[in-house]
């Protein structure tokens, strides 16, 4: 029965030919009357040390299946790209009971046992190879350090955005076009633009992003050498990304500082792990532990000629980055009254807060211009002045708040808060008991430690454990105590409001109590839904926790000077007139259909609309009805910021 063999050939570039290797090995197989199962051939570029060899992987997998008995190679270098890798692969195939033949060396490695001469040859070659690899790597690192420190030579890889490498001196130099982009990025961020906005600006201007030119240059080099282009998966090289922008804003290279770290070489990294794992059992794979690299040298190089921006601007930007990172919630940055309650009636997004020119605004978050990570989904909603919308909601709600204080007893709310206080006090007692127990355990341990002369380091460890647990429990107790104080203050406020039966007559006074108004809005308003109407007007529907609704109209922030419903009576404080409608908690007489842009008047509301017929009304028709029946209220700006 003929012996089944496989042939493996490899060439270093696409400019070489496989034919000679295949012809020689095929002739050898025919001369020995071998049956050729398959010819495996890899074409690799040598452009990167970790480039894959798919045919070699397939060869190993077929070896494990026992599809052939012998593999033919033209020479050692066709199997291993260095001697250490060669030895690993030979030992791997030998474990699989596969024979190997290398034509150039005329060396046959048999299945059952490798003879002593071959073992010695392979062992010596392996030791020499390992030494040469380490020596080469150390010399290479030493050369890189010397080139950086003494000659300022760029040691390879992609240059930072804003720089390039001088073809003659091999030093890193400033790329003027990219440097101008870097300056613009820093200036825009320092002026208050967000990273999303800066990316949008650069993408709108078709400014090439950092990886675009560099990866294109890399592929052009591959073309010149006859290699295939690489598909850089996972990188969108056509647009600016937040990650790229963030790296630029934090990189000290733009003030002339560069930092370098070099580690001692690890010989194992020269072994293709994917190939090596194919020879390992599952248990051997589990035992693999990633080694920490040993730091060889760490240093900084400062070159003022490489500075693109000044240090003052860089430090200002770093301060803003830290501030923005720790202040992600715009509600904290721009103190406001309504953000947590506002919802867009069109896209159901929450509303954001910000600043436009000299005034603060509310705006649907879904209406912001889209970027890579956030797409614009709302195209109809309008931005509204914060103080103006605050004034409308307060005016729509203040009467309702007052009525609640008069008509309803707040005892249920007070009882609920008192129950929470009782629960928190129970938690506090439990935690204080835990605190007492761990303290007693620590004291007992400490007394035993003194008595039995336990080592100081063990006592210190136990004390550290006690401190950590003690601090954690104390923090929990403090949190519960703060909640008790908070609930007590709310009860106190509600009790006072219950006593003030004449609250309606004190609405003006109440409006000045901004924190109390904020508390009322948080407690009594479920949500505030905003719908665009027409002519830059929006419909504001304030939904209360009992199911009732107050409606009002308001003009977009940009068109406040063109307000249609302005009070004709001049006042020291500018006043606005808003259309008004009210739905009782147990009887909604009208609903707004945003999809069909109409109002459904479904049940009579004689107080506001008299004998108006039931039915569907367009936005213009319903507004006309409200104006005819004088269903309006006046309001003023209410500045909470």
Coordinates of C-alpha atoms in Angstrom, one line a residue:
X1 CA 0.0 0.0 0.0
X2 CA 1.4 3.4 -1.1
X3 CA 2.4 5.9 1.7
X4 CA 0.1 8.9 1.6
X5 CA 2.0 12.2 1.8
X6 CA 1.3 15.9 1.8
X7 CA 3.4 18.7 0.2
X8 CA 3.8 22.1 1.8
X9 CA 5.4 25.0 0.0
X10 CA 5.7 28.6 0.8
X11 CA 7.0 31.7 -0.9
X12 CA 7.8 35.1 0.7
X13 CA 6.2 37.4 -1.9
X14 CA 3.8 37.3 -4.8
X15 CA 6.7 37.9 -7.2
X16 CA 8.2 34.5 -6.5
X17 CA 7.0 31.2 -8.0
X18 CA 5.8 28.0 -6.3
X19 CA 6.4 25.8 -9.4
X20 CA 10.0 24.9 -8.6
X21 CA 9.3 23.7 -5.1
X22 CA 6.2 21.8 -6.2
X23 CA 8.1 20.1 -9.1
X24 CA 11.0 19.0 -7.0
X25 CA 8.9 17.6 -4.2
X26 CA 6.4 15.9 -6.6
X27 CA 9.4 14.2 -8.4
X28 CA 10.7 13.0 -5.0
X29 CA 7.2 11.6 -4.1
X30 CA 7.0 9.8 -7.5
X31 CA 10.5 8.3 -7.2
X32 CA 9.5 6.8 -3.9
X33 CA 6.1 5.7 -5.2
X34 CA 4.2 8.0 -2.6
X35 CA 0.6 8.9 -3.1
X36 CA 0.2 12.7 -2.9
X37 CA -2.9 13.6 -0.8
X38 CA -2.7 17.4 -1.4
X39 CA -0.3 20.3 -2.0
X40 CA -0.6 23.1 0.6
X41 CA 0.8 26.4 -0.5
X42 CA 1.1 29.8 1.3
X43 CA 2.0 33.1 -0.2
X44 CA 3.0 35.6 2.5
X45 CA 4.3 39.1 2.2
X46 CA 6.8 39.2 5.0
X47 CA 5.4 42.7 5.5
X48 CA 4.4 41.9 9.1
X49 CA 5.9 39.3 11.4
X50 CA 2.4 38.1 12.4
X51 CA 0.9 37.6 9.0
X52 CA -1.2 34.5 8.8
X53 CA -0.5 31.3 7.0
X54 CA -3.9 29.7 6.4
X55 CA -2.6 26.7 4.4
X56 CA -0.2 25.8 7.3
X57 CA -3.1 25.9 9.7
X58 CA -5.1 23.6 7.4
X59 CA -2.1 21.3 7.1
X60 CA -1.9 20.9 10.9
X61 CA -5.7 20.3 11.2
X62 CA -5.5 17.6 8.5
X63 CA -2.5 16.1 10.3
X64 CA -4.6 15.7 13.4
X65 CA -7.2 13.9 11.3
X66 CA -4.6 11.4 10.1
X67 CA -5.2 12.1 6.4
X68 CA -1.5 11.4 5.5
X69 CA 1.6 9.9 7.0
X70 CA 4.4 12.1 5.7
X71 CA 4.9 15.8 4.9
X72 CA 7.5 17.0 2.3
X73 CA 9.2 20.4 2.5
X74 CA 11.9 21.8 0.2
X75 CA 13.9 23.2 3.2
X76 CA 13.7 24.2 6.9
X77 CA 12.8 27.9 6.1
X78 CA 9.7 26.8 4.3
X79 CA 8.2 25.5 7.5
X80 CA 9.6 27.9 10.1
X81 CA 10.3 31.6 9.7
X82 CA 13.0 31.2 12.5
X83 CA 14.6 28.2 14.1
X84 CA 12.6 28.4 17.3
X85 CA 9.3 28.3 15.4
X86 CA 10.8 25.5 13.3
X87 CA 11.5 23.4 16.4
X88 CA 8.1 24.0 17.8
X89 CA 6.4 22.9 14.6
X90 CA 8.6 19.8 14.2
X91 CA 7.9 18.7 17.7
X92 CA 4.2 19.4 17.2
X93 CA 4.0 17.2 14.1
X94 CA 6.0 14.5 15.8
X95 CA 3.5 14.4 18.6
X96 CA 0.8 13.8 16.0
X97 CA 2.8 10.8 14.6
X98 CA 3.6 12.5 11.3
X99 CA 6.9 12.0 9.5
X100 CA 8.7 15.0 8.0
X101 CA 11.2 15.3 5.1
X102 CA 13.3 18.3 4.2
X103 CA 14.8 18.0 0.7
X104 CA 17.6 20.6 0.9
X105 CA 19.0 19.2 4.2
X106 CA 18.1 15.6 3.1
X107 CA 16.8 15.1 6.6
X108 CA 14.0 12.6 7.3
X109 CA 12.3 12.8 10.8
X110 CA 10.6 9.5 11.3
X111 CA 7.4 8.8 13.1
X112 CA 8.3 6.5 16.0
X113 CA 11.5 8.0 17.3
X114 CA 13.8 10.9 16.4
X115 CA 17.4 9.6 16.3
X116 CA 20.0 11.1 18.6
X117 CA 21.9 12.9 15.9
X118 CA 18.7 14.6 14.7
X119 CA 17.7 15.5 18.3
X120 CA 21.1 17.1 18.9
X121 CA 20.9 19.0 15.6
X122 CA 17.5 20.3 16.4
X123 CA 18.3 21.1 20.0
X124 CA 21.5 23.0 19.1
X125 CA 19.7 24.9 16.4
X126 CA 17.0 25.8 18.8
X127 CA 19.4 27.1 21.5
X128 CA 21.3 29.1 18.9
X129 CA 18.1 30.4 17.4
X130 CA 16.8 31.5 20.8
X131 CA 20.0 33.2 21.6
X132 CA 20.2 34.9 18.2
X133 CA 16.6 36.1 18.5
X134 CA 17.1 37.6 22.0
X135 CA 20.4 39.2 20.9
X136 CA 18.8 40.6 17.8
X137 CA 15.8 41.9 19.7
X138 CA 18.0 43.5 22.4
X139 CA 20.3 45.1 19.8
X140 CA 17.3 46.3 17.9
X141 CA 15.8 47.9 21.0
X142 CA 19.1 49.5 22.0
X143 CA 19.4 50.8 18.4
X144 CA 16.0 52.4 18.6
X145 CA 16.7 54.0 21.9
X146 CA 20.0 55.4 20.6
X147 CA 18.3 56.6 17.4
X148 CA 15.7 58.4 19.4
X149 CA 17.9 60.0 22.1
X150 CA 21.0 60.9 20.0
X151 CA 19.7 61.5 16.5
X152 CA 16.0 62.2 16.9
X153 CA 15.2 59.5 14.3
X154 CA 11.6 58.4 14.0
X155 CA 11.7 54.7 14.7
X156 CA 8.8 53.5 12.6
X157 CA 5.1 53.0 12.7
X158 CA 2.5 55.6 12.0
X159 CA 3.5 59.1 12.9
X160 CA 1.1 61.1 15.2
X161 CA -1.4 63.1 13.3
X162 CA 0.1 66.5 12.5
X163 CA 3.5 65.0 11.8
X164 CA 5.4 63.1 9.1
X165 CA 8.9 61.6 8.6
X166 CA 11.5 63.4 6.7
X167 CA 12.6 61.1 3.9
X168 CA 16.3 62.2 4.1
X169 CA 17.0 62.7 7.8
X170 CA 14.3 60.1 9.0
X171 CA 13.3 62.5 11.7
X172 CA 9.8 63.4 12.7
X173 CA 8.7 66.8 11.4
X174 CA 5.6 68.9 11.4
X175 CA 3.0 68.4 8.6
X176 CA 1.8 71.9 8.0
X177 CA -1.7 71.0 6.7
X178 CA -2.4 68.5 9.5
X179 CA -0.9 70.9 12.1
X180 CA -3.4 73.5 11.1
X181 CA -6.2 71.0 11.7
X182 CA -4.7 70.2 15.1
X183 CA -4.7 73.9 16.0
X184 CA -8.3 74.2 14.9
X185 CA -9.4 71.2 17.0
X186 CA -7.8 72.6 20.2
X187 CA -9.2 76.1 19.6
X188 CA -12.7 74.8 18.9
X189 CA -12.7 72.7 22.0
X190 CA -11.3 75.5 24.1
X191 CA -14.1 77.8 22.8
X192 CA -16.7 75.4 24.1
X193 CA -17.5 73.1 21.2
X194 CA -18.1 69.4 22.1
X195 CA -16.1 66.6 20.6
X196 CA -19.3 65.5 18.7
X197 CA -19.6 69.0 17.2
X198 CA -16.0 69.2 16.2
X199 CA -16.2 65.8 14.4
X200 CA -19.3 67.0 12.6
X201 CA -17.5 70.2 11.5
X202 CA -14.4 68.3 10.2
X203 CA -16.5 65.7 8.4
X204 CA -18.7 68.5 6.9
X205 CA -15.5 70.1 5.5
X206 CA -14.2 66.7 4.2
X207 CA -11.0 67.0 6.2
X208 CA -9.2 63.6 5.9
X209 CA -9.2 61.9 9.3
X210 CA -5.9 60.6 10.9
X211 CA -6.0 57.0 9.6
X212 CA -7.1 57.9 6.1
X213 CA -3.7 59.0 4.7
X214 CA -1.6 56.6 6.8
X215 CA -3.5 53.5 5.8
X216 CA -3.6 54.6 2.2
X217 CA 0.2 55.1 2.2
X218 CA 0.7 51.7 3.8
X219 CA -1.4 50.0 1.0
X220 CA 0.5 52.0 -1.7
X221 CA 3.7 50.6 -0.3
X222 CA 2.3 47.2 -0.5
X223 CA 1.3 47.7 -4.1
X224 CA 4.8 48.9 -5.0
X225 CA 6.3 45.7 -3.6
X226 CA 3.7 43.6 -5.3
X227 CA 1.7 42.7 -2.2
X228 CA -2.1 42.5 -1.8
X229 CA -3.9 45.5 -0.3
X230 CA -4.9 44.9 3.4
X231 CA -8.5 45.2 4.5
X232 CA -8.3 47.1 7.8
X233 CA -11.5 45.8 9.3
X234 CA -13.1 47.7 12.2
X235 CA -11.6 51.0 11.2
X236 CA -13.8 53.5 9.4
X237 CA -11.0 55.6 7.8
X238 CA -13.3 57.9 5.9
X239 CA -14.7 60.0 8.8
X240 CA -13.5 61.6 12.0
X241 CA -14.4 59.6 15.1
X242 CA -14.6 60.7 18.8
X243 CA -11.9 58.2 19.7
X244 CA -9.4 59.8 17.3
X245 CA -10.3 63.3 18.4
X246 CA -9.9 62.4 22.0
X247 CA -6.4 61.0 21.5
X248 CA -5.4 64.2 19.8
X249 CA -6.7 66.4 22.5
X250 CA -4.9 64.5 25.2
X251 CA -1.5 63.9 23.4
X252 CA 1.4 65.9 24.8
X253 CA 3.3 65.4 21.6
X254 CA 1.6 68.6 20.4
X255 CA 3.5 70.6 23.0
X256 CA 6.7 68.9 22.0
X257 CA 6.8 66.1 24.6
X258 CA 7.1 62.4 23.7
X259 CA 7.1 59.5 26.1
X260 CA 8.7 56.1 25.3
X261 CA 8.7 52.7 27.1
X262 CA 10.8 49.7 26.0
X263 CA 10.5 46.2 27.4
X264 CA 12.9 43.3 27.4
X265 CA 12.2 41.0 24.4
X266 CA 10.0 37.9 24.9
X267 CA 11.0 35.1 22.7
X268 CA 7.6 33.5 22.9
X269 CA 6.1 36.4 20.9
X270 CA 8.0 35.1 17.9
X271 CA 5.9 32.0 17.9
X272 CA 2.5 32.1 16.1
X273 CA 0.1 31.4 19.0
X274 CA -2.7 30.3 16.7
X275 CA -0.4 27.6 15.2
X276 CA 1.1 26.7 18.6
X277 CA -2.4 26.2 20.2
X278 CA -3.3 23.6 17.5
X279 CA -0.7 21.2 19.0
X280 CA -1.8 21.8 22.6
X281 CA -4.4 19.8 24.6
X282 CA -7.2 21.7 26.3
X283 CA -5.5 21.3 29.6
X284 CA -2.3 22.8 28.3
X285 CA -4.2 25.8 26.9
X286 CA -5.7 26.4 30.4
X287 CA -2.3 26.4 31.9
X288 CA -1.1 29.2 29.7
X289 CA -0.5 32.4 31.7
X290 CA 0.2 35.7 30.1
X291 CA 3.6 36.9 31.3
X292 CA 4.1 40.5 32.4
X293 CA 6.9 42.1 30.3
X294 CA 9.9 43.5 32.2
X295 CA 10.4 47.2 31.6
X296 CA 13.8 47.9 30.1
X297 CA 13.9 51.7 29.9
X298 CA 11.4 54.6 30.1
X299 CA 12.2 58.2 29.1
X300 CA 10.8 61.4 27.9
X301 CA 12.0 63.6 24.9
X302 CA 11.2 67.3 24.7
X303 CA 11.6 69.1 21.4
X304 CA 10.2 72.6 21.2
X305 CA 10.5 72.5 17.4
X306 CA 7.8 69.8 17.3
X307 CA 5.3 71.9 19.4
X308 CA 2.2 72.7 17.4
X309 CA 0.2 74.5 20.2
X310 CA 1.4 76.4 23.2
X311 CA 1.3 74.8 26.7
X312 CA -1.2 77.3 28.0
X313 CA -3.8 76.2 25.5
X314 CA -3.0 72.5 26.1
X315 CA -3.5 72.9 29.8
X316 CA -6.8 74.8 29.4
X317 CA -8.1 72.0 27.1
X318 CA -7.1 69.3 29.7
X319 CA -8.9 71.2 32.4
X320 CA -12.0 71.3 30.2
X321 CA -11.8 67.6 29.3
X322 CA -11.7 66.7 33.0
X323 CA -14.5 69.1 33.8
X324 CA -16.7 67.7 31.0
X325 CA -15.9 64.1 31.9
X326 CA -17.0 64.6 35.5
X327 CA -19.9 66.8 34.5
X328 CA -21.6 64.7 31.8
X329 CA -25.1 65.6 33.1
X330 CA -26.1 68.9 31.5
X331 CA -28.7 69.4 34.2
X332 CA -25.8 69.9 36.6
X333 CA -23.9 72.2 34.2
X334 CA -27.0 74.3 33.4
X335 CA -29.2 74.3 36.5
X336 CA -32.8 74.1 35.4
X337 CA -36.4 73.6 36.5
X338 CA -38.0 71.1 34.0
X339 CA -35.4 68.9 32.2
X340 CA -36.3 65.7 34.2
X341 CA -39.9 66.1 33.2
X342 CA -39.7 67.1 29.5
X343 CA -40.5 64.5 26.8
X344 CA -40.8 65.1 23.0
X345 CA -44.2 64.1 21.8
X346 CA -42.8 63.3 18.3
X347 CA -39.9 61.0 19.0
X348 CA -40.3 60.3 22.8
X349 CA -36.8 61.5 23.5
X350 CA -35.9 63.3 26.7
X351 CA -35.0 67.0 26.4
X352 CA -31.5 68.4 26.7
X353 CA -30.5 71.7 28.2
X354 CA -27.9 74.1 26.8
X355 CA -27.1 77.7 25.9
X356 CA -27.8 79.5 22.7
X357 CA -26.3 83.0 22.4
X358 CA -27.1 84.7 25.7
X359 CA -30.1 82.6 26.9
X360 CA -30.5 79.0 28.2
X361 CA -32.7 76.7 26.2
X362 CA -34.6 73.4 26.3
X363 CA -34.3 71.2 23.2
X364 CA -35.3 67.7 22.2
X365 CA -32.2 65.5 22.4
X366 CA -33.3 63.6 19.3
X367 CA -33.1 66.8 17.3
X368 CA -29.4 67.3 17.6
X369 CA -27.4 66.9 14.5
X370 CA -26.4 63.2 14.2
X371 CA -22.9 61.9 14.4
X372 CA -21.3 58.4 14.1
X373 CA -22.6 57.3 17.5
X374 CA -25.8 59.3 17.7
X375 CA -28.2 59.8 14.8
X376 CA -30.7 62.6 14.5
X377 CA -34.2 61.2 14.8
X378 CA -36.4 64.2 15.4
X379 CA -36.8 66.9 12.7
X380 CA -39.9 68.8 13.9
X381 CA -39.3 69.9 17.5
X382 CA -38.2 73.4 18.4
X383 CA -35.8 74.8 21.0
X384 CA -37.5 76.8 23.7
X385 CA -36.2 79.4 26.1
X386 CA -35.8 77.9 29.5
X387 CA -37.1 81.0 31.4
X388 CA -40.1 81.3 29.1
X389 CA -41.1 77.6 29.3
X390 CA -40.5 77.7 33.1
X391 CA -42.8 80.7 33.3
X392 CA -45.6 79.0 31.4
X393 CA -45.4 75.7 33.3
X394 CA -45.3 77.5 36.7
X395 CA -48.3 79.6 35.7
X396 CA -50.2 76.5 34.4
X397 CA -49.4 74.6 37.6
X398 CA -49.4 77.1 40.4
X399 CA -53.1 77.3 40.6
X400 CA -53.3 73.5 40.5
X401 CA -50.8 73.3 43.3
X402 CA -52.8 75.7 45.4
X403 CA -56.0 73.9 44.8
X404 CA -54.5 70.6 45.9
X405 CA -53.4 72.2 49.1
X406 CA -56.9 73.5 49.7
X407 CA -59.0 70.6 48.4
X408 CA -57.0 67.6 49.4
X409 CA -55.5 66.5 52.6
X410 CA -51.8 65.6 52.2
X411 CA -51.9 63.1 55.0
X412 CA -51.4 60.1 52.7
X413 CA -48.2 61.7 51.4
X414 CA -47.0 62.5 54.9
X415 CA -47.8 58.9 56.1
X416 CA -45.8 57.5 53.1
X417 CA -42.8 59.7 54.0
X418 CA -43.1 58.7 57.7
X419 CA -43.1 55.1 56.7
X420 CA -40.0 55.7 54.7
X421 CA -38.4 57.4 57.7
X422 CA -39.4 54.5 60.0
X423 CA -37.9 52.0 57.5
X424 CA -34.7 54.0 57.3
X425 CA -34.4 54.2 61.1
X426 CA -34.8 50.4 61.2
X427 CA -32.0 50.1 58.6
X428 CA -29.9 52.5 60.7
X429 CA -30.4 50.4 63.8
X430 CA -29.5 47.2 61.9
X431 CA -26.3 48.8 60.5
X432 CA -25.3 50.2 63.9
X433 CA -25.7 46.7 65.3
X434 CA -23.4 45.4 62.6
X435 CA -21.0 48.2 63.4
X436 CA -21.0 47.2 67.0
X437 CA -20.4 43.5 66.2
X438 CA -17.4 44.1 63.9
X439 CA -15.9 46.5 66.4
X440 CA -16.3 43.8 69.2
X441 CA -14.7 41.2 66.8
X442 CA -11.8 43.5 66.2
X443 CA -11.3 44.2 69.9
X444 CA -11.4 40.5 70.7
X445 CA -8.9 39.8 67.9
X446 CA -6.6 42.6 69.1
X447 CA -6.6 41.3 72.7
X448 CA -5.8 37.8 71.5
X449 CA -3.0 39.2 69.3
X450 CA -1.4 41.0 72.2
X451 CA -1.8 37.9 74.4
X452 CA -0.4 35.4 72.0
X453 CA 2.2 37.8 70.4
X454 CA 0.7 37.5 66.9
X455 CA 2.9 39.1 64.1
X456 CA 2.4 42.8 63.4
X457 CA 1.7 42.3 59.7
X458 CA -1.2 40.0 60.5
X459 CA -2.6 42.5 63.0
X460 CA -2.3 45.3 60.3
X461 CA -4.1 43.1 57.8
X462 CA -7.0 42.5 60.2
X463 CA -7.1 46.2 61.1
X464 CA -7.3 47.1 57.4
X465 CA -10.2 44.7 56.9
X466 CA -11.9 46.2 59.9
X467 CA -11.4 49.8 58.6
X468 CA -12.8 49.0 55.2
X469 CA -15.9 47.3 56.5
X470 CA -16.4 50.0 59.2
X471 CA -16.2 52.8 56.6
X472 CA -18.6 51.0 54.3
X473 CA -21.2 50.6 57.0
X474 CA -20.8 54.2 58.2
X475 CA -21.3 55.5 54.7
X476 CA -24.5 53.4 54.5
X477 CA -25.7 54.8 57.8
X478 CA -24.9 58.4 56.6
X479 CA -27.0 57.8 53.5
X480 CA -30.0 56.6 55.5
X481 CA -29.7 59.5 57.9
X482 CA -29.6 62.0 55.0
X483 CA -32.8 60.4 53.6
X484 CA -34.5 60.8 57.0
X485 CA -33.6 64.5 57.0
X486 CA -34.8 64.9 53.4
X487 CA -38.1 63.2 54.1
X488 CA -38.6 65.2 57.3
X489 CA -38.0 68.5 55.4
X490 CA -40.6 67.4 52.8
X491 CA -43.1 66.6 55.6
X492 CA -42.5 70.0 57.1
X493 CA -43.1 71.7 53.8
X494 CA -46.3 69.8 53.2
X495 CA -47.6 70.5 56.7
X496 CA -47.0 74.2 56.2
X497 CA -48.8 74.1 52.9
X498 CA -51.7 72.4 54.5
X499 CA -52.0 75.1 57.1
X500 CA -51.9 77.9 54.5
X501 CA -55.5 77.8 53.4
X502 CA -55.0 81.2 51.7
X503 CA -52.3 79.8 49.4
X504 CA -54.2 81.1 46.3
X505 CA -53.8 84.7 47.5
X506 CA -50.1 84.1 48.0
X507 CA -49.2 82.7 44.6
X508 CA -47.0 85.7 43.8
X509 CA -45.1 85.2 47.1
X510 CA -44.8 81.4 46.4
X511 CA -43.2 82.0 43.0
X512 CA -40.2 83.5 44.7
X513 CA -39.7 80.3 46.6
X514 CA -37.8 78.6 43.8
X515 CA -36.7 75.5 45.6
X516 CA -40.3 74.9 46.8
X517 CA -41.6 75.3 43.2
X518 CA -38.9 72.8 42.1
X519 CA -40.1 70.4 44.8
X520 CA -43.7 70.8 43.8
X521 CA -42.9 70.1 40.1
X522 CA -40.9 67.0 41.1
X523 CA -43.6 65.7 43.3
X524 CA -46.8 66.6 41.5
X525 CA -45.9 66.6 37.8
X526 CA -45.6 63.3 36.1
X527 CA -44.3 64.6 32.7
X528 CA -44.4 67.5 30.4
X529 CA -45.0 66.5 26.7
X530 CA -44.0 69.0 24.0
X531 CA -45.6 68.9 20.5
X532 CA -44.8 71.2 17.6
X533 CA -47.9 73.0 16.3
X534 CA -47.5 75.7 13.6
X535 CA -45.7 79.0 12.9
X536 CA -42.9 78.1 15.4
X537 CA -45.4 77.4 18.2
X538 CA -45.4 74.3 20.4
X539 CA -48.1 72.7 22.5
X540 CA -47.1 72.1 26.1
X541 CA -49.1 69.4 27.9
X542 CA -48.4 69.3 31.7
X543 CA -49.5 65.9 33.0
X544 CA -50.0 65.7 36.8
X545 CA -49.7 62.7 39.0
X546 CA -53.5 62.4 39.4
X547 CA -54.1 62.1 35.6
X548 CA -55.2 65.7 35.0
X549 CA -53.6 67.9 32.4
X550 CA -53.0 71.6 31.8
X551 CA -52.3 72.8 28.2
X552 CA -50.5 75.9 27.0
X553 CA -48.9 77.3 23.8
X554 CA -45.4 78.8 23.5
X555 CA -43.3 80.2 20.7
X556 CA -39.8 78.9 19.8
X557 CA -36.8 80.6 21.5
X558 CA -35.6 82.0 18.2
X559 CA -38.8 83.9 17.5
X560 CA -39.7 85.4 20.9
X561 CA -39.8 88.9 19.3
X562 CA -42.5 87.7 16.9
X563 CA -44.8 86.4 19.7
X564 CA -48.4 86.5 18.4
X565 CA -50.1 86.3 21.8
X566 CA -48.4 89.3 23.5
X567 CA -50.3 91.0 26.2
X568 CA -51.4 94.4 24.8
X569 CA -51.2 96.0 28.2
X570 CA -47.7 97.1 28.8
X571 CA -46.1 95.9 31.9
X572 CA -42.7 96.5 33.5
X573 CA -42.1 92.7 33.3
X574 CA -42.8 91.5 29.7
X575 CA -45.9 89.3 29.7
X576 CA -47.0 86.7 27.2
X577 CA -50.5 85.3 26.5
X578 CA -50.8 81.5 26.1
X579 CA -53.8 79.5 24.9
X580 CA -55.1 77.4 27.7
X581 CA -57.0 74.1 28.1
X582 CA -57.6 71.8 31.0
X583 CA -58.4 68.1 31.2
X584 CA -59.7 66.9 34.5
X585 CA -58.2 63.8 36.1
X586 CA -61.3 61.6 35.6
X587 CA -62.5 63.1 32.3
X588 CA -60.3 64.1 29.4
X589 CA -62.6 66.1 27.1
X590 CA -59.9 66.8 24.4
X591 CA -56.9 65.0 23.0
X592 CA -54.2 66.0 20.6
X593 CA -53.4 63.7 17.6
X594 CA -49.8 64.6 16.6
X595 CA -49.8 62.1 13.7
X596 CA -52.8 63.6 12.0
X597 CA -52.2 67.2 13.3
X598 CA -55.7 67.6 14.8
X599 CA -57.6 67.9 18.1
X600 CA -60.3 65.4 19.0
X601 CA -62.9 67.3 21.1
X602 CA -64.7 64.2 22.5
X603 CA -66.7 65.5 25.5
X604 CA -68.1 68.9 26.4
X605 CA -66.0 71.4 28.4
X606 CA -68.5 74.3 28.8
X607 CA -66.2 76.2 31.1
X608 CA -63.6 76.7 28.4
X609 CA -65.5 76.2 25.1
X610 CA -69.2 76.8 25.9
X611 CA -71.5 75.1 23.4
X612 CA -68.8 74.1 20.9
X613 CA -69.8 71.1 18.9
X614 CA -67.9 67.8 19.5
X615 CA -65.7 66.6 16.7
X616 CA -62.3 66.8 15.1
X617 CA -60.6 70.2 14.6
X618 CA -57.5 71.1 12.7
X619 CA -54.8 72.9 14.7
X620 CA -55.8 76.3 13.2
X621 CA -59.5 75.7 13.9
X622 CA -58.9 74.7 17.5
X623 CA -56.7 77.7 18.1
X624 CA -59.4 79.9 16.7
X625 CA -61.9 78.3 19.1
X626 CA -59.7 78.9 22.1
X627 CA -59.1 82.5 21.1
X628 CA -62.9 83.1 20.5
X629 CA -63.7 81.8 24.0
X630 CA -60.8 83.7 25.5
X631 CA -59.3 80.5 26.9
X632 CA -56.0 82.1 27.6
X633 CA -53.6 82.8 30.5
X634 CA -50.8 85.3 30.9
X635 CA -47.3 84.4 32.1
X636 CA -43.9 85.9 32.6
X637 CA -40.4 84.6 32.3
X638 CA -39.3 82.6 35.3
X639 CA -35.5 82.4 35.6
X640 CA -34.4 79.4 37.6
X641 CA -30.8 79.1 36.5

